[in-house]
Amino acid sequence: MVQVRETVLADWQALRDIRLQALRDAPYAFGSTYADQVKFGEADWRQRITRGGTFLAYLPEVSVSEPAGMAGGYQEAPGTVELISMFIRPRARGRGVGEALIGAVIGWALARDATSVHLWVTETNSHALRLYQRCGFTVTAERQPLPSAPALGEIGMTRPLAPPGPGQGGPGQGGPGQGGPGQG
Ligand SMILES: CC(C)(COP(=O)(O)OP(=O)(O)OC[C@H]1O[C@@H](n2cnc3c(N)ncnc32)[C@H](O)[C@@H]1OP(=O)(O)O)[C@@H](O)C(=O)NCCC(=O)NCCS
């Protein structure tokens, strides 16, 4: 069963290790590069933890100590949370870790009264596109070059968040697959 928790400052080394693996293994998926972030020191990783919500996911049946995946959210424009840095270690894929991380970022966004979650995905990244569509994100008209490899294009995706109604309101409300108008 997937367990997700928000990082605290003491997690900076675990965050560094999985983030650097992500940038090394899947450079096509991220706007930043391994070459840039391998130079980060402790203060940079700690600052990354405080700038928004950063989540680590664990799959105890795979490893109790090493995170299976990560994702983050930060407040972009008022009302909009940007979902970033989604990565699942290869041996943990296909087990619902991505959905659980998206649920955590959505919960974090709802707690900040956000009305939508937005993200950028490389147009050729079919696994990620399918994951996001499964979780209620729809493709927008936005296109931009991937900052780390401008020959690749990125697509904007968005998912509206329904505010909790009367008698509702746990973090699961508005979670993945509970679509609203943007359900894909
Ligand atoms: C995109 C990503 C997060 C999806 O992970 P996930 O949600 O666990 O994967 P899914 O549940 O969609 O996987 C479904 C199947 O595809 C496989 N799969 C998923 N991603 C794969 C990949 N990049 N390469 C090969 N196979 C992959 C899974 O093993 C699974 O196979 P199974 O059904 O035979 O078990 C993950 O592939 C990943 O971390 N990719 C690299 C980083 C990335 O692209 N991040 C997105 C940035 S926008």
Short mmCIF file of C-alpha atoms and ligand atoms in Angstrom, two decimals:
data_model
loop_
_atom_site.label_atom_id
_atom_site.label_comp_id
_atom_site.label_asym_id
_atom_site.label_seq_id
_atom_site.Cartn_x
_atom_site.Cartn_y
_atom_site.Cartn_z
CA MET A 1 0.00 0.00 0.00
CA VAL A 2 1.31 3.43 -0.92
CA GLN A 3 2.19 5.79 1.92
CA VAL A 4 2.72 9.46 1.12
CA ARG A 5 4.04 12.11 3.45
CA GLU A 6 5.07 15.73 3.13
CA THR A 7 8.79 16.30 3.49
CA VAL A 8 10.28 18.13 6.46
CA LEU A 9 13.72 19.75 6.50
CA ALA A 10 15.35 16.58 7.83
CA ASP A 11 14.38 14.80 4.58
CA TRP A 12 16.70 16.86 2.43
CA GLN A 13 19.09 14.00 1.64
CA ALA A 14 16.30 11.57 0.68
CA LEU A 15 14.82 14.30 -1.50
CA ARG A 16 18.19 15.06 -3.09
CA ASP A 17 18.83 11.39 -3.89
CA ILE A 18 15.50 10.72 -5.60
CA ARG A 19 15.45 14.08 -7.40
CA LEU A 20 18.95 13.52 -8.81
CA GLN A 21 17.94 10.01 -9.91
CA ALA A 22 14.92 11.52 -11.65
CA LEU A 23 17.02 14.10 -13.51
CA ARG A 24 19.59 11.44 -14.48
CA ASP A 25 17.09 8.77 -15.56
CA ALA A 26 14.38 10.89 -17.19
CA PRO A 27 15.97 14.12 -18.45
CA TYR A 28 13.24 14.40 -21.12
CA ALA A 29 10.65 14.92 -18.36
CA PHE A 30 11.99 17.92 -16.46
CA GLY A 31 12.79 21.57 -17.08
CA SER A 32 15.88 21.42 -14.83
CA THR A 33 19.01 19.39 -15.46
CA TYR A 34 21.11 16.95 -13.45
CA ALA A 35 24.21 19.06 -14.23
CA ASP A 36 22.64 22.07 -12.49
CA GLN A 37 21.10 20.36 -9.48
CA VAL A 38 24.00 18.03 -8.67
CA LYS A 39 25.75 21.24 -7.58
CA PHE A 40 23.04 22.05 -5.02
CA GLY A 41 24.13 22.07 -1.39
CA GLU A 42 22.15 21.30 1.76
CA ALA A 43 20.75 24.86 1.91
CA ASP A 44 19.37 24.59 -1.64
CA TRP A 45 17.57 21.32 -0.88
CA ARG A 46 16.18 22.68 2.36
CA GLN A 47 14.98 25.79 0.54
CA ARG A 48 13.24 23.56 -2.00
CA ILE A 49 11.37 21.85 0.85
CA THR A 50 10.13 25.16 2.26
CA ARG A 51 9.04 26.79 -1.00
CA GLY A 52 5.91 24.63 -1.35
CA GLY A 53 4.62 21.15 -0.62
CA THR A 54 7.08 18.37 -1.47
CA PHE A 55 5.91 14.80 -1.06
CA LEU A 56 7.70 11.46 -0.84
CA ALA A 57 5.84 8.21 -1.47
CA TYR A 58 6.82 4.87 0.06
CA LEU A 59 5.91 1.34 -0.96
CA PRO A 60 6.88 -0.76 2.08
CA GLU A 61 6.79 -3.97 0.02
CA VAL A 62 9.51 -2.50 -2.22
CA SER A 63 11.58 -0.62 0.38
CA VAL A 64 10.89 0.77 3.84
CA SER A 65 13.75 3.24 3.73
CA GLU A 66 14.02 4.41 0.12
CA PRO A 67 11.18 6.53 -1.29
CA ALA A 68 9.37 5.01 -4.27
CA GLY A 69 8.46 8.37 -5.76
CA MET A 70 8.17 12.10 -5.33
CA ALA A 71 6.14 15.08 -6.50
CA GLY A 72 5.69 18.66 -5.44
CA GLY A 73 3.32 21.56 -5.59
CA TYR A 74 3.80 25.28 -5.21
CA GLN A 75 1.49 28.23 -5.50
CA GLU A 76 1.93 29.77 -8.92
CA ALA A 77 -0.75 32.36 -9.67
CA PRO A 78 -3.37 33.07 -6.97
CA GLY A 79 -5.72 30.10 -6.87
CA THR A 80 -3.45 27.87 -8.94
CA VAL A 81 -1.05 25.25 -7.67
CA GLU A 82 1.64 23.99 -10.04
CA LEU A 83 2.34 20.26 -9.85
CA ILE A 84 6.05 19.59 -10.43
CA SER A 85 8.83 17.00 -10.22
CA MET A 86 6.69 13.85 -10.54
CA PHE A 87 8.95 10.79 -10.57
CA ILE A 88 8.42 7.15 -9.65
CA ARG A 89 11.43 4.85 -9.35
CA PRO A 90 11.21 2.30 -12.19
CA ARG A 91 10.60 -0.76 -9.96
CA ALA A 92 7.70 1.02 -8.22
CA ARG A 93 5.79 2.00 -11.36
CA GLY A 94 2.35 0.71 -12.24
CA ARG A 95 1.31 0.36 -8.55
CA GLY A 96 -0.69 3.54 -7.95
CA VAL A 97 2.19 5.63 -6.60
CA GLY A 98 1.59 8.39 -9.17
CA GLU A 99 -2.12 8.60 -8.28
CA ALA A 100 -1.27 8.76 -4.55
CA LEU A 101 1.22 11.59 -5.09
CA ILE A 102 -1.25 13.52 -7.23
CA GLY A 103 -3.83 13.06 -4.45
CA ALA A 104 -1.37 14.53 -1.93
CA VAL A 105 -0.67 17.58 -4.09
CA ILE A 106 -4.41 18.08 -4.67
CA GLY A 107 -5.00 17.90 -0.90
CA TRP A 108 -2.23 20.46 -0.37
CA ALA A 109 -3.80 22.72 -3.02
CA LEU A 110 -7.29 22.43 -1.51
CA ALA A 111 -5.90 23.36 1.91
CA ARG A 112 -4.65 26.58 0.30
CA ASP A 113 -8.02 27.33 -1.31
CA ALA A 114 -6.66 26.73 -4.80
CA THR A 115 -9.27 26.29 -7.50
CA SER A 116 -7.07 24.40 -9.96
CA VAL A 117 -3.87 22.41 -10.31
CA HIS A 118 -1.74 23.00 -13.40
CA LEU A 119 1.27 21.16 -14.80
CA TRP A 120 3.56 20.90 -17.81
CA VAL A 121 4.29 17.56 -19.45
CA THR A 122 6.60 16.73 -22.36
CA GLU A 123 4.45 15.96 -25.39
CA THR A 124 6.21 12.63 -26.05
CA ASN A 125 5.84 11.40 -22.43
CA SER A 126 2.90 9.09 -22.98
CA HIS A 127 3.12 7.37 -19.55
CA ALA A 128 2.86 10.70 -17.75
CA LEU A 129 0.12 12.02 -20.05
CA ARG A 130 -1.97 8.89 -19.37
CA LEU A 131 -1.41 9.15 -15.62
CA TYR A 132 -2.54 12.78 -15.56
CA GLN A 133 -5.58 12.12 -17.78
CA ARG A 134 -6.55 9.23 -15.53
CA CYS A 135 -6.42 11.68 -12.59
CA GLY A 136 -8.75 14.23 -14.18
CA PHE A 137 -6.29 16.56 -15.92
CA THR A 138 -7.13 17.81 -19.39
CA VAL A 139 -4.84 19.21 -22.06
CA THR A 140 -4.94 23.00 -22.51
CA ALA A 141 -3.93 25.03 -25.57
CA GLU A 142 -0.62 25.98 -23.87
CA ARG A 143 2.61 24.89 -25.52
CA GLN A 144 6.21 25.80 -24.69
CA PRO A 145 9.69 24.40 -25.33
CA LEU A 146 11.07 22.19 -22.54
CA PRO A 147 13.55 24.59 -20.86
CA SER A 148 16.25 21.90 -20.47
CA ALA A 149 15.92 20.58 -24.05
CA PRO A 150 14.12 23.13 -26.23
CA ALA A 151 13.81 20.72 -29.17
CA LEU A 152 11.14 18.97 -27.11
CA GLY A 153 7.74 20.58 -26.59
CA GLU A 154 5.74 20.76 -23.37
CA ILE A 155 1.95 20.67 -23.08
CA GLY A 156 -0.02 22.46 -20.36
CA MET A 157 -2.60 20.43 -18.44
CA THR A 158 -5.08 21.55 -15.80
CA ARG A 159 -7.52 20.05 -13.34
CA PRO A 160 -10.22 22.12 -11.62
CA LEU A 161 -10.72 21.51 -7.91
CA ALA A 162 -14.20 21.29 -6.47
CA PRO A 163 -14.45 23.04 -3.09
CA PRO A 164 -15.74 20.75 -0.33
CA GLY A 165 -19.52 20.75 -0.17
CA PRO A 166 -21.66 20.59 3.00
CA GLY A 167 -20.82 17.52 5.05
CA GLN A 168 -17.77 16.76 2.90
CA GLY A 169 -14.28 17.93 3.09
CA GLY A 170 -11.54 15.43 3.98
CA PRO A 171 -8.38 15.58 1.88
CA GLY A 172 -9.78 12.79 -0.28
CA GLN A 173 -12.51 15.12 -1.55
CA GLY A 174 -11.44 16.25 -4.97
CA GLY A 175 -8.75 13.55 -5.08
CA PRO A 176 -7.58 11.78 -8.23
CA GLY A 177 -10.33 10.45 -10.40
CA GLN A 178 -13.04 12.45 -8.65
CA GLY A 179 -13.10 14.66 -11.62
CA GLY A 180 -15.56 17.49 -11.74
CA PRO A 181 -15.83 19.29 -15.04
CA GLY A 182 -12.24 18.56 -16.03
CA GLN A 183 -12.50 14.80 -15.59
CA GLY A 184 -10.56 13.20 -18.44
C1 LIG B 1 5.14 9.01 -15.48
C2 LIG B 1 5.31 8.13 -14.27
C3 LIG B 1 5.31 8.99 -13.01
C4 LIG B 1 4.15 7.13 -14.25
O1 LIG B 1 4.37 6.20 -13.21
P1 LIG B 1 3.17 5.26 -12.69
O2 LIG B 1 2.00 6.13 -12.40
O3 LIG B 1 3.67 4.38 -11.61
O4 LIG B 1 2.94 4.41 -13.96
P2 LIG B 1 1.58 3.84 -14.53
O5 LIG B 1 0.75 3.30 -13.43
O6 LIG B 1 1.01 4.84 -15.43
O7 LIG B 1 2.21 2.61 -15.36
C5 LIG B 1 1.43 1.72 -16.09
C6 LIG B 1 2.39 0.71 -16.69
O8 LIG B 1 3.39 1.32 -17.48
C7 LIG B 1 4.69 0.99 -16.99
N1 LIG B 1 5.46 2.21 -17.03
C8 LIG B 1 5.16 3.37 -16.41
N2 LIG B 1 6.07 4.30 -16.74
C9 LIG B 1 6.96 3.70 -17.57
C10 LIG B 1 8.12 4.15 -18.23
N3 LIG B 1 8.55 5.43 -18.09
N4 LIG B 1 8.80 3.28 -19.04
C11 LIG B 1 8.35 2.01 -19.20
N5 LIG B 1 7.24 1.53 -18.58
C12 LIG B 1 6.56 2.37 -17.76
C13 LIG B 1 4.48 0.53 -15.58
O9 LIG B 1 5.50 -0.38 -15.17
C14 LIG B 1 3.15 -0.15 -15.72
O10 LIG B 1 3.31 -1.40 -16.32
P3 LIG B 1 2.37 -2.65 -15.89
O11 LIG B 1 0.95 -2.18 -16.12
O12 LIG B 1 2.83 -3.72 -16.82
O13 LIG B 1 2.67 -2.90 -14.46
C15 LIG B 1 6.63 7.32 -14.34
O14 LIG B 1 6.67 6.65 -15.58
C16 LIG B 1 7.89 8.16 -14.22
O15 LIG B 1 8.34 8.48 -13.13
N6 LIG B 1 8.47 8.52 -15.38
C17 LIG B 1 9.70 9.29 -15.43
C18 LIG B 1 9.49 10.72 -14.95
C19 LIG B 1 8.32 11.40 -15.62
O16 LIG B 1 8.03 11.18 -16.77
N7 LIG B 1 7.69 12.30 -14.84
C20 LIG B 1 6.57 13.08 -15.32
C21 LIG B 1 6.98 14.52 -15.38
S1 LIG B 1 5.67 15.53 -16.07
#
